[in-house]
Amino acid sequence: MTANVTQLKSQNSATLTDNSSNKRIDFPMLEGSVGPKVIDIRKLYAETGHFTYDPGFTSTASCESKITYIDGDEGVLLYRGYPIEELAEHSDFSEVCYLLLKGELPSASEKRKFEHDITVHTMVHEQLTRFYQGFRRDAHPMAVLCGVVGALSAFYHDSLDISDARQRMIASHRLIAKLPTIAAMAYKYSVGQPFMYPRNDLNYAENFLYMTFGVPCEEYKVNKTVARALDKLFMLHADHEQNASTSTVRLAGSSGANPFACIAAGIATLWGPAHGGANEAVLQMLQEIGSKDRIPEFIRKVKAKEEGVRLMGFGHRVYKNYDPRAKVIQKSCHEVLGELGVKDEPLLEIAMELERIALQDDYFVQRKLYPNVDFYSGIIYKAMGFPTAMFTALFAVARTVGWIAQWNEMIEDPAQKIGRPRQLYTGHGRRAYVPLHRRG
Ligand code: ACO
C-alpha cells in the first residue's frame, strides 16, 4: 500500500471585509487533489466573533477525505480515484471493500486474506439471535437493523477500543461481515422462517441471497446472474462521500463513540425517504401511478408541489447531471429482468416513461433533476424477490463499508475534533421565570 500524501496546500487567500468595523481578514485557500478549492475559516470566530450560516451544509466541507470523490456537474464518482463504472464492470464487492478501507486495490493474496478475514466473522453471537423475538413480526427491517447493530456493542467488547488500530480493523471486518447476516435474519423473522447460518464457501452477495431465500429443508442454488447483479449493486452503493448518513457516522464517532453505535446511527439516518429510504419510496410511487396513462397527472402534481409530492428517485444534492450509478443500474435492470424471465415488468415501463418525460420537461431540466441511484434499484430488488421493506436494508448492507472506512479515516486524522456546529439563535433573550400560579 502506498502512503497517501496529503494534497492540502495554501494557494491564494480569500478576504472578508466586515463592513461594520471595516476590518479586512485574509483566510487561506486549501486545494485538494481535484475539485473546488476550500476557504479555511477555522479562525473566523476567533478573529471576527462571527459564525457562518449554512443549514444543510450546502457550502461547507466538514472534513478532509481521500476516499470518494464526486463531480456532481459532470456526473463523476470515484472510489480512491477509480471510476465507479470501471469498478462495476471489472471489480467485485470484496475488492471494493478492500479498496475503500485500505486505499489501494488488493493483490491476489491480499484479496484472499481479506475475504478470509471477513468470512470468519459472518456468524453473529448466538445470543444476539434472541433479540429478534423482541420485535413484532411486522417490524420494518431498518428498525430491526438499528436495534441489532447497536446491540453489537454489547457483544464484542474486544473491539471497542477505538485508540487501538487492530481493534478498529476487527470491528470493521465484523460490521462488513455481519450486516448481511443481520439483514437476512430480519427478513427471515418477518416471514416466520428459520434463520440460515452463513455459508463461507459463497461470496458476499451469494451468501446474502442464500441466507435470505434459502431454507433448511431444500438445497438453494444461487443464480449467478442475480448474484453478480447484487454484487454490482453493492459496489454502486458502497460509499458516497459526506452524505447524511456518513456525516452522521462521523459526527457520532467524533465523540469517541464505539463503531457499532456509530454505524447504528448511520443506519437510522439512511432510513429517511430523502436518503436511502428513497428506493422503497420509488417503488411505492410506481405502484401508486399504476399505469403509463396516469403519468401526466402524476407529473402535474409533482410540478404543482401538491402536498409535497416529489418524483422519488430523481434529484440529488450533489449531482446536477445523470447519477453515474443510475446509468449502470438501468443497464443491469434489463439484464436481470431478462435472466429472470420477467417480461414487460409494468413498473419498469412506468419508470422508463417517467424518466423520458421528466428529462425533457422544463421543471426538471431547469432544476437539473436527473435519476439518482434509487430510481431503478427497487425494480431489480423486486425482481430478485426482495420485499419493498428490505430495499433500504440492502442499501445499509452495502454502505456499511463506506461508513466504516470514513469512520476509520476520521479517527486516524490528527486534525479530528468532536463535531460541534454552532447556530443562529432566534429564540427569546434572557427572561425571568414565571411561577405557575402567575401564568395566564
Ligand atoms: N421531485 C420534484 N421536485 C424536486 C425533486 C424531486 N425529486 N427534487 C428536488 N426538487 C425541486 C425542489 O422542489 C426545489 O424546487 P424549487 O427551487 O422550486 O423550490 C428544487 O428542486 C431544489 O430542491 P431541494 O429540495 O432544495 O434540493 P436538495 O438538494 O435539498 O434535495 C434531494 C436533494 C433530497 C435528494 C431531493 O432531490 C429529493 O427529495 N429527491 C427525491 C428523494 C430521493 O430520490 N432521494 C434519494 C437521493 S440519493 C440517495 O440518498 C441515495
Coordinates of C-alpha atoms and ligand atoms in Angstrom, one line a residue:
M1 CA 0.0 0.0 0.0
T2 CA 1.4 3.4 -0.9
A3 CA 1.3 6.1 1.6
N4 CA -1.2 8.8 0.8
V5 CA 0.5 12.2 0.9
T6 CA -1.9 15.0 1.9
Q7 CA -2.7 17.2 -1.0
L8 CA -3.7 20.3 1.0
K9 CA -1.6 23.3 0.4
S10 CA -2.3 27.0 0.7
Q11 CA -2.5 28.8 -2.6
N12 CA -4.4 32.1 -2.8
S13 CA -6.4 33.5 0.0
A14 CA -9.9 34.9 0.4
T15 CA -10.5 38.3 2.0
L16 CA -13.5 39.0 4.1
T17 CA -14.5 42.7 4.7
D18 CA -16.6 43.3 7.8
N19 CA -18.5 46.5 6.9
S20 CA -19.4 47.2 10.5
S21 CA -15.8 47.5 11.6
N22 CA -14.1 48.0 8.2
K23 CA -11.8 45.2 9.2
R24 CA -10.3 43.0 6.4
I25 CA -9.3 39.5 7.2
D26 CA -7.5 37.1 4.9
F27 CA -8.4 33.4 5.0
P28 CA -6.2 30.7 3.4
M29 CA -7.5 28.7 0.5
L30 CA -6.9 25.0 0.6
E31 CA -6.6 22.9 -2.5
G32 CA -7.5 19.3 -2.8
S33 CA -6.2 16.9 -5.4
V34 CA -9.3 17.6 -7.6
G35 CA -12.5 19.6 -7.1
P36 CA -13.2 23.1 -5.9
K37 CA -10.9 25.0 -3.6
V38 CA -11.9 25.4 0.0
I39 CA -11.8 28.6 2.1
D40 CA -10.3 27.7 5.5
I41 CA -12.5 29.6 8.0
R42 CA -11.3 27.8 11.2
K43 CA -10.0 31.1 12.6
L44 CA -13.2 33.1 11.6
Y45 CA -14.8 33.1 15.0
A46 CA -11.6 33.9 16.9
E47 CA -10.8 36.8 14.6
T48 CA -14.3 38.3 13.9
G49 CA -16.6 37.0 16.6
H50 CA -19.0 35.8 13.8
F51 CA -20.1 32.3 12.7
T52 CA -21.0 31.2 9.2
Y53 CA -24.6 30.1 8.5
D54 CA -25.1 27.1 6.2
P55 CA -28.0 24.9 7.1
G56 CA -27.9 21.7 5.2
F57 CA -24.1 22.2 4.7
T58 CA -24.6 23.2 1.1
S59 CA -21.3 25.1 1.0
T60 CA -19.4 23.5 3.9
A61 CA -16.7 20.9 3.7
S62 CA -16.8 19.1 7.1
C63 CA -13.6 17.2 6.8
E64 CA -10.6 16.3 4.6
S65 CA -11.0 12.9 3.0
K66 CA -9.2 10.7 0.5
I67 CA -11.8 8.0 0.0
T68 CA -14.5 9.1 -2.5
Y69 CA -14.7 12.0 -5.0
I70 CA -17.9 13.2 -6.7
D71 CA -18.1 15.8 -9.5
G72 CA -21.8 16.5 -9.5
D73 CA -21.8 18.7 -12.6
E74 CA -20.0 16.1 -14.7
G75 CA -21.7 13.1 -13.1
V76 CA -18.4 11.5 -11.9
L77 CA -18.0 9.2 -9.0
L78 CA -14.5 7.9 -8.0
Y79 CA -13.6 5.4 -5.2
R80 CA -10.0 6.1 -4.3
G81 CA -9.6 7.5 -7.8
Y82 CA -11.2 4.7 -9.7
P83 CA -14.3 5.5 -11.7
I84 CA -17.4 3.7 -10.5
E85 CA -18.3 2.5 -14.0
E86 CA -14.9 0.7 -14.3
L87 CA -15.3 -0.9 -10.8
A88 CA -18.8 -2.0 -11.5
E89 CA -17.7 -3.6 -14.8
H90 CA -14.5 -5.3 -13.7
S91 CA -14.3 -5.5 -10.0
D92 CA -16.3 -7.1 -7.2
F93 CA -17.7 -6.1 -3.9
S94 CA -15.0 -7.7 -1.7
E95 CA -12.3 -5.9 -3.7
V96 CA -14.2 -2.6 -3.5
C97 CA -14.4 -3.1 0.3
Y98 CA -10.6 -3.6 0.5
L99 CA -10.1 -0.5 -1.7
L100 CA -12.3 1.7 0.4
L101 CA -10.9 0.5 3.7
K102 CA -7.2 0.4 2.8
G103 CA -6.8 2.8 -0.1
E104 CA -5.5 0.5 -2.8
L105 CA -6.7 -2.4 -4.9
P106 CA -5.5 -5.7 -3.3
S107 CA -3.0 -8.1 -4.8
A108 CA -4.4 -11.7 -5.3
S109 CA -3.0 -12.8 -2.0
E110 CA -4.2 -9.7 -0.2
K111 CA -7.7 -10.3 -1.6
R112 CA -7.7 -13.9 -0.5
K113 CA -6.6 -12.9 3.0
F114 CA -9.2 -10.1 3.2
E115 CA -12.0 -12.4 2.1
H116 CA -10.9 -14.9 4.8
D117 CA -10.8 -12.1 7.4
I118 CA -14.4 -11.1 6.5
T119 CA -15.9 -14.6 6.3
V120 CA -14.6 -15.7 9.7
H121 CA -16.9 -13.1 11.1
T122 CA -20.1 -13.8 9.2
M123 CA -21.9 -15.5 12.1
V124 CA -23.4 -13.5 14.9
H125 CA -23.2 -14.3 18.6
E126 CA -25.9 -17.0 19.2
Q127 CA -27.4 -14.9 22.0
L128 CA -27.9 -12.0 19.6
T129 CA -30.4 -14.1 17.6
R130 CA -32.8 -13.8 20.6
F131 CA -33.1 -10.1 20.1
Y132 CA -35.3 -10.7 17.1
Q133 CA -38.0 -12.3 19.2
G134 CA -38.4 -8.9 20.9
F135 CA -39.6 -7.3 17.7
R136 CA -43.0 -7.5 16.2
R137 CA -43.1 -9.7 13.1
D138 CA -44.2 -6.7 11.0
A139 CA -41.3 -4.5 12.3
H140 CA -39.6 -2.6 9.5
P141 CA -36.2 -4.3 8.7
M142 CA -34.5 -0.9 9.2
A143 CA -36.0 -0.7 12.8
V144 CA -34.6 -4.2 13.4
L145 CA -31.2 -3.2 11.9
C146 CA -30.9 0.0 14.1
G147 CA -31.5 -2.1 17.2
V148 CA -29.5 -5.2 16.5
V149 CA -26.5 -3.4 15.0
G150 CA -26.4 -1.0 18.0
A151 CA -26.6 -4.1 20.2
L152 CA -23.4 -5.5 18.7
S153 CA -21.5 -3.1 21.1
A154 CA -22.8 -5.2 23.9
F155 CA -21.3 -8.4 22.4
Y156 CA -17.9 -7.6 21.0
H157 CA -16.1 -5.9 23.9
D158 CA -12.7 -6.9 22.4
S159 CA -13.1 -4.5 19.5
L160 CA -14.4 -1.4 21.2
D161 CA -11.1 0.4 22.0
I162 CA -11.0 3.0 19.2
S163 CA -7.5 4.0 20.0
D164 CA -6.2 0.6 19.0
A165 CA -5.8 0.2 15.2
R166 CA -6.1 -3.6 15.4
Q167 CA -9.4 -3.4 17.3
R168 CA -10.7 -0.8 14.9
M169 CA -9.9 -3.2 12.0
I170 CA -11.5 -6.2 13.7
A171 CA -14.7 -4.1 14.4
S172 CA -14.6 -3.0 10.7
H173 CA -14.4 -6.6 9.5
R174 CA -17.1 -7.7 11.9
L175 CA -19.5 -5.0 10.7
I176 CA -18.9 -5.7 7.0
A177 CA -19.3 -9.5 7.6
K178 CA -22.3 -9.4 10.0
L179 CA -24.5 -6.8 8.3
P180 CA -25.8 -9.3 5.6
T181 CA -26.4 -11.9 8.3
I182 CA -28.4 -9.4 10.5
A183 CA -30.4 -8.1 7.5
A184 CA -31.2 -11.6 6.2
M185 CA -32.3 -12.6 9.7
A186 CA -34.6 -9.5 9.8
Y187 CA -36.2 -10.8 6.6
K188 CA -36.5 -14.4 7.9
Y189 CA -38.1 -13.3 11.1
S190 CA -40.7 -11.2 9.2
V191 CA -41.8 -14.3 7.2
G192 CA -41.6 -16.7 10.0
Q193 CA -38.8 -18.9 8.5
P194 CA -35.8 -20.2 10.4
F195 CA -32.6 -18.2 10.4
M196 CA -30.0 -19.6 8.0
Y197 CA -26.4 -19.7 9.2
P198 CA -24.0 -18.1 6.7
R199 CA -22.1 -20.2 4.2
N200 CA -18.5 -19.2 3.9
D201 CA -17.9 -21.0 0.7
L202 CA -20.1 -18.5 -1.1
N203 CA -19.1 -15.0 -2.0
Y204 CA -20.6 -11.9 -0.2
A205 CA -23.7 -11.4 -2.5
E206 CA -24.2 -15.2 -3.0
N207 CA -24.2 -15.8 0.8
F208 CA -26.6 -13.0 1.3
L209 CA -29.0 -14.4 -1.3
Y210 CA -28.6 -17.9 0.4
M211 CA -29.3 -16.6 3.9
T212 CA -32.3 -14.6 2.6
F213 CA -34.0 -17.1 0.3
G214 CA -32.6 -20.5 1.3
V215 CA -34.5 -22.8 3.7
P216 CA -33.0 -25.7 5.7
C217 CA -35.2 -28.4 4.0
E218 CA -34.1 -27.7 0.4
E219 CA -30.9 -27.1 -1.5
Y220 CA -30.5 -23.5 -2.6
K221 CA -29.0 -22.9 -6.0
V222 CA -27.5 -19.4 -6.4
N223 CA -28.4 -17.8 -9.7
K224 CA -25.1 -16.4 -10.9
T225 CA -26.6 -13.6 -12.9
V226 CA -28.7 -12.4 -10.0
A227 CA -25.7 -12.8 -7.6
R228 CA -23.5 -10.8 -9.9
A229 CA -26.1 -8.1 -10.3
L230 CA -26.5 -7.8 -6.5
D231 CA -22.7 -7.7 -6.1
K232 CA -22.7 -4.8 -8.6
L233 CA -25.5 -3.0 -6.7
F234 CA -23.4 -3.4 -3.5
M235 CA -20.4 -1.8 -5.3
L236 CA -22.5 1.1 -6.5
H237 CA -23.9 1.8 -3.0
A238 CA -20.6 1.2 -1.1
D239 CA -19.7 4.9 -0.5
H240 CA -20.8 8.3 -1.5
E241 CA -18.6 11.0 0.2
Q242 CA -20.1 13.1 3.0
N243 CA -23.8 12.3 2.6
A244 CA -26.2 12.5 5.5
S245 CA -25.7 9.0 6.9
T246 CA -21.9 9.1 6.5
S247 CA -21.7 12.6 8.1
T248 CA -23.9 11.1 11.0
V249 CA -21.4 8.3 11.4
R250 CA -18.5 10.7 11.5
L251 CA -20.3 13.1 13.9
A252 CA -21.3 10.2 16.3
G253 CA -17.7 8.9 16.0
S254 CA -16.2 12.3 16.8
S255 CA -17.4 12.0 20.3
G256 CA -15.4 8.7 20.7
A257 CA -18.5 6.5 20.5
N258 CA -17.8 2.9 19.5
P259 CA -18.0 1.8 15.9
F260 CA -21.1 -0.4 16.3
A261 CA -23.0 2.5 17.9
C262 CA -21.8 4.9 15.1
I263 CA -23.0 2.5 12.3
A264 CA -26.3 2.1 14.1
A265 CA -26.6 5.9 13.9
G266 CA -25.8 5.8 10.2
I267 CA -28.5 3.2 9.6
A268 CA -31.1 5.4 11.4
T269 CA -30.2 8.3 9.1
L270 CA -30.2 6.2 5.9
W271 CA -33.7 5.1 6.7
G272 CA -35.2 8.5 5.8
P273 CA -37.1 8.8 2.4
A274 CA -34.9 11.7 1.3
H275 CA -31.8 9.4 1.6
G276 CA -31.7 5.6 1.5
G277 CA -35.4 5.2 2.0
A278 CA -36.0 6.6 -1.4
N279 CA -35.6 3.2 -3.1
E280 CA -38.6 2.0 -1.2
A281 CA -40.5 5.2 -1.9
V282 CA -39.8 4.9 -5.6
L283 CA -41.4 1.5 -5.8
Q284 CA -44.4 2.7 -3.8
M285 CA -44.7 5.7 -6.2
L286 CA -44.5 3.5 -9.3
Q287 CA -47.2 1.2 -7.8
E288 CA -49.4 4.1 -7.0
I289 CA -49.1 5.5 -10.5
G290 CA -50.1 2.1 -11.7
S291 CA -50.1 2.6 -15.5
K292 CA -48.4 4.8 -18.1
D293 CA -51.5 6.8 -18.9
R294 CA -51.6 8.1 -15.3
I295 CA -48.0 9.6 -15.6
P296 CA -49.0 13.0 -16.9
E297 CA -51.4 13.5 -14.0
F298 CA -48.6 12.5 -11.5
I299 CA -46.1 14.8 -13.2
R300 CA -48.7 17.6 -12.9
K301 CA -49.0 17.0 -9.1
V302 CA -45.2 17.0 -8.7
K303 CA -44.8 20.3 -10.6
A304 CA -47.6 21.8 -8.6
K305 CA -45.8 20.6 -5.4
E306 CA -49.1 19.1 -4.3
E307 CA -48.9 18.0 -0.7
G308 CA -45.1 17.9 -1.1
V309 CA -45.4 15.3 -3.9
R310 CA -41.9 14.6 -5.4
L311 CA -40.6 12.4 -8.2
M312 CA -38.8 10.0 -5.9
G313 CA -35.5 8.7 -7.3
F314 CA -34.9 12.0 -9.0
G315 CA -32.7 14.8 -7.9
H316 CA -29.6 14.9 -5.8
R317 CA -27.9 17.4 -3.6
V318 CA -24.6 17.0 -5.4
Y319 CA -25.4 15.5 -8.9
K320 CA -26.7 18.1 -11.2
N321 CA -26.3 15.6 -14.1
Y322 CA -27.1 12.0 -14.6
D323 CA -26.0 10.0 -11.5
P324 CA -23.4 7.6 -12.9
R325 CA -24.7 4.8 -10.7
A326 CA -28.2 5.2 -12.2
K327 CA -26.8 4.5 -15.6
V328 CA -25.1 1.3 -14.5
I329 CA -28.3 0.2 -12.7
Q330 CA -30.6 0.9 -15.6
K331 CA -28.5 -1.4 -17.8
S332 CA -28.3 -4.0 -15.1
C333 CA -32.1 -3.8 -14.6
H334 CA -32.7 -5.0 -18.2
E335 CA -30.1 -7.9 -17.8
V336 CA -31.7 -9.1 -14.5
L337 CA -35.2 -8.9 -15.7
G338 CA -34.2 -10.8 -18.9
E339 CA -32.4 -13.5 -16.9
L340 CA -35.4 -13.9 -14.6
G341 CA -37.8 -14.1 -17.5
V342 CA -39.7 -11.1 -16.2
K343 CA -41.2 -9.9 -19.4
D344 CA -42.7 -6.4 -19.7
E345 CA -42.5 -5.6 -16.0
P346 CA -45.1 -2.8 -15.8
L347 CA -43.2 -0.9 -13.2
L348 CA -40.1 -0.8 -15.4
E349 CA -42.2 0.5 -18.2
I350 CA -43.7 3.2 -16.0
A351 CA -40.2 4.1 -14.7
M352 CA -38.7 4.4 -18.2
E353 CA -41.6 6.6 -19.4
L354 CA -41.4 8.8 -16.3
E355 CA -37.7 9.2 -16.9
R356 CA -38.3 10.0 -20.6
I357 CA -41.0 12.6 -19.8
A358 CA -39.0 14.2 -16.9
L359 CA -35.8 14.6 -18.8
Q360 CA -37.5 16.8 -21.3
D361 CA -39.8 18.7 -19.0
D362 CA -38.7 22.3 -18.2
Y363 CA -39.4 21.9 -14.5
F364 CA -36.9 19.1 -14.1
V365 CA -34.4 20.4 -16.7
Q366 CA -34.2 23.8 -15.1
R367 CA -33.7 22.4 -11.7
K368 CA -31.2 19.8 -13.1
L369 CA -33.1 16.9 -11.7
Y370 CA -31.9 13.6 -13.1
P371 CA -32.5 9.9 -12.0
N372 CA -30.4 9.0 -9.0
V373 CA -29.1 5.6 -7.8
D374 CA -32.5 4.7 -6.3
F375 CA -34.7 5.2 -9.4
Y376 CA -34.1 1.7 -10.9
S377 CA -32.6 -0.2 -8.0
G378 CA -36.0 -1.1 -6.4
I379 CA -37.2 -2.7 -9.7
I380 CA -34.2 -5.0 -9.7
Y381 CA -34.6 -5.9 -6.0
K382 CA -38.3 -6.6 -6.6
A383 CA -37.5 -8.9 -9.5
M384 CA -34.9 -10.7 -7.3
G385 CA -37.7 -11.4 -4.8
F386 CA -36.9 -8.9 -2.0
P387 CA -40.0 -7.3 -0.4
T388 CA -40.1 -3.5 -0.7
A389 CA -39.4 -3.0 3.0
M390 CA -36.0 -4.8 2.6
F391 CA -34.7 -2.3 -0.1
T392 CA -33.2 0.2 2.4
A393 CA -31.7 -2.7 4.4
L394 CA -29.9 -3.8 1.3
F395 CA -28.5 -0.2 0.9
A396 CA -27.4 -0.4 4.6
V397 CA -25.6 -3.7 3.9
A398 CA -23.7 -2.1 1.0
R399 CA -23.0 1.2 2.7
T400 CA -21.5 -0.3 5.9
V401 CA -18.1 -0.5 4.3
G402 CA -18.2 3.2 3.3
W403 CA -19.3 4.3 6.7
I404 CA -16.6 2.3 8.5
A405 CA -13.9 3.4 6.1
Q406 CA -14.9 7.0 6.7
W407 CA -15.0 6.4 10.4
N408 CA -11.5 4.9 10.4
E409 CA -10.2 7.8 8.4
M410 CA -11.7 10.3 10.8
I411 CA -10.2 8.5 13.9
E412 CA -6.8 8.5 12.2
D413 CA -6.9 12.2 11.3
P414 CA -4.7 14.2 13.6
A415 CA -7.0 17.3 13.0
Q416 CA -10.0 15.4 14.2
K417 CA -12.1 17.1 16.9
I418 CA -15.6 16.5 18.3
G419 CA -18.1 17.8 15.7
R420 CA -19.9 20.7 17.3
P421 CA -21.8 23.1 14.9
R422 CA -22.9 26.5 16.1
Q423 CA -26.3 28.1 15.5
L424 CA -28.1 31.3 14.6
Y425 CA -30.2 31.7 17.7
T426 CA -33.6 33.4 17.1
G427 CA -35.4 32.5 20.3
H428 CA -36.1 34.6 23.4
G429 CA -33.4 36.5 25.1
R430 CA -32.9 36.1 28.8
R431 CA -36.2 36.4 30.8
A432 CA -37.3 35.8 34.4
Y433 CA -39.0 32.5 35.3
V434 CA -42.8 33.0 35.9
P435 CA -44.3 30.7 38.6
L436 CA -47.2 28.5 37.5
H437 CA -49.9 30.4 39.5
R438 CA -48.9 33.7 37.8
R439 CA -49.1 32.4 34.2
G440 CA -52.3 33.4 32.3
Ligands
ACO1 N1 -39.2 16.0 -7.5 C1 -39.7 17.2 -7.7 N2 -39.0 18.3 -7.4 C2 -37.8 18.2 -6.8 C3 -37.2 17.0 -6.6 C4 -37.9 15.8 -6.9 N3 -37.5 14.6 -6.7 N4 -36.0 17.1 -6.0 C5 -35.8 18.5 -5.9 N5 -36.9 19.1 -6.4 C6 -37.1 20.6 -6.6 C7 -37.5 21.2 -5.3 O1 -38.8 21.3 -5.1 C8 -36.8 22.6 -5.4 O2 -37.7 23.3 -6.3 P1 -37.8 24.9 -6.1 O3 -36.5 25.5 -6.4 O4 -38.9 25.3 -7.0 O5 -38.1 25.1 -4.6 C9 -35.6 22.3 -6.2 O6 -35.8 21.1 -7.0 C10 -34.3 22.0 -5.4 O7 -34.7 21.0 -4.4 P2 -34.1 20.9 -3.0 O8 -35.0 20.1 -2.1 O9 -33.7 22.3 -2.5 O10 -32.7 20.1 -3.3 P3 -31.9 19.3 -2.2 O11 -30.5 19.3 -2.7 O12 -32.1 19.9 -0.8 O13 -32.6 17.9 -2.2 C11 -33.0 15.6 -2.5 C12 -32.0 16.7 -2.7 C13 -33.4 15.5 -1.1 C14 -32.3 14.3 -3.0 C15 -34.2 15.9 -3.4 O14 -33.8 16.0 -4.8 C16 -35.3 14.8 -3.3 O15 -36.1 14.9 -2.3 N6 -35.3 13.8 -4.2 C17 -36.3 12.7 -4.0 C18 -35.8 11.7 -3.0 C19 -34.7 10.9 -3.5 O16 -34.7 10.3 -4.6 N7 -33.7 10.8 -2.6 C20 -32.5 9.9 -2.9 C21 -31.3 10.8 -3.0 S1 -29.9 9.8 -3.4 C22 -29.5 8.9 -2.0 O17 -29.6 9.4 -0.9 C23 -29.1 7.6 -2.1

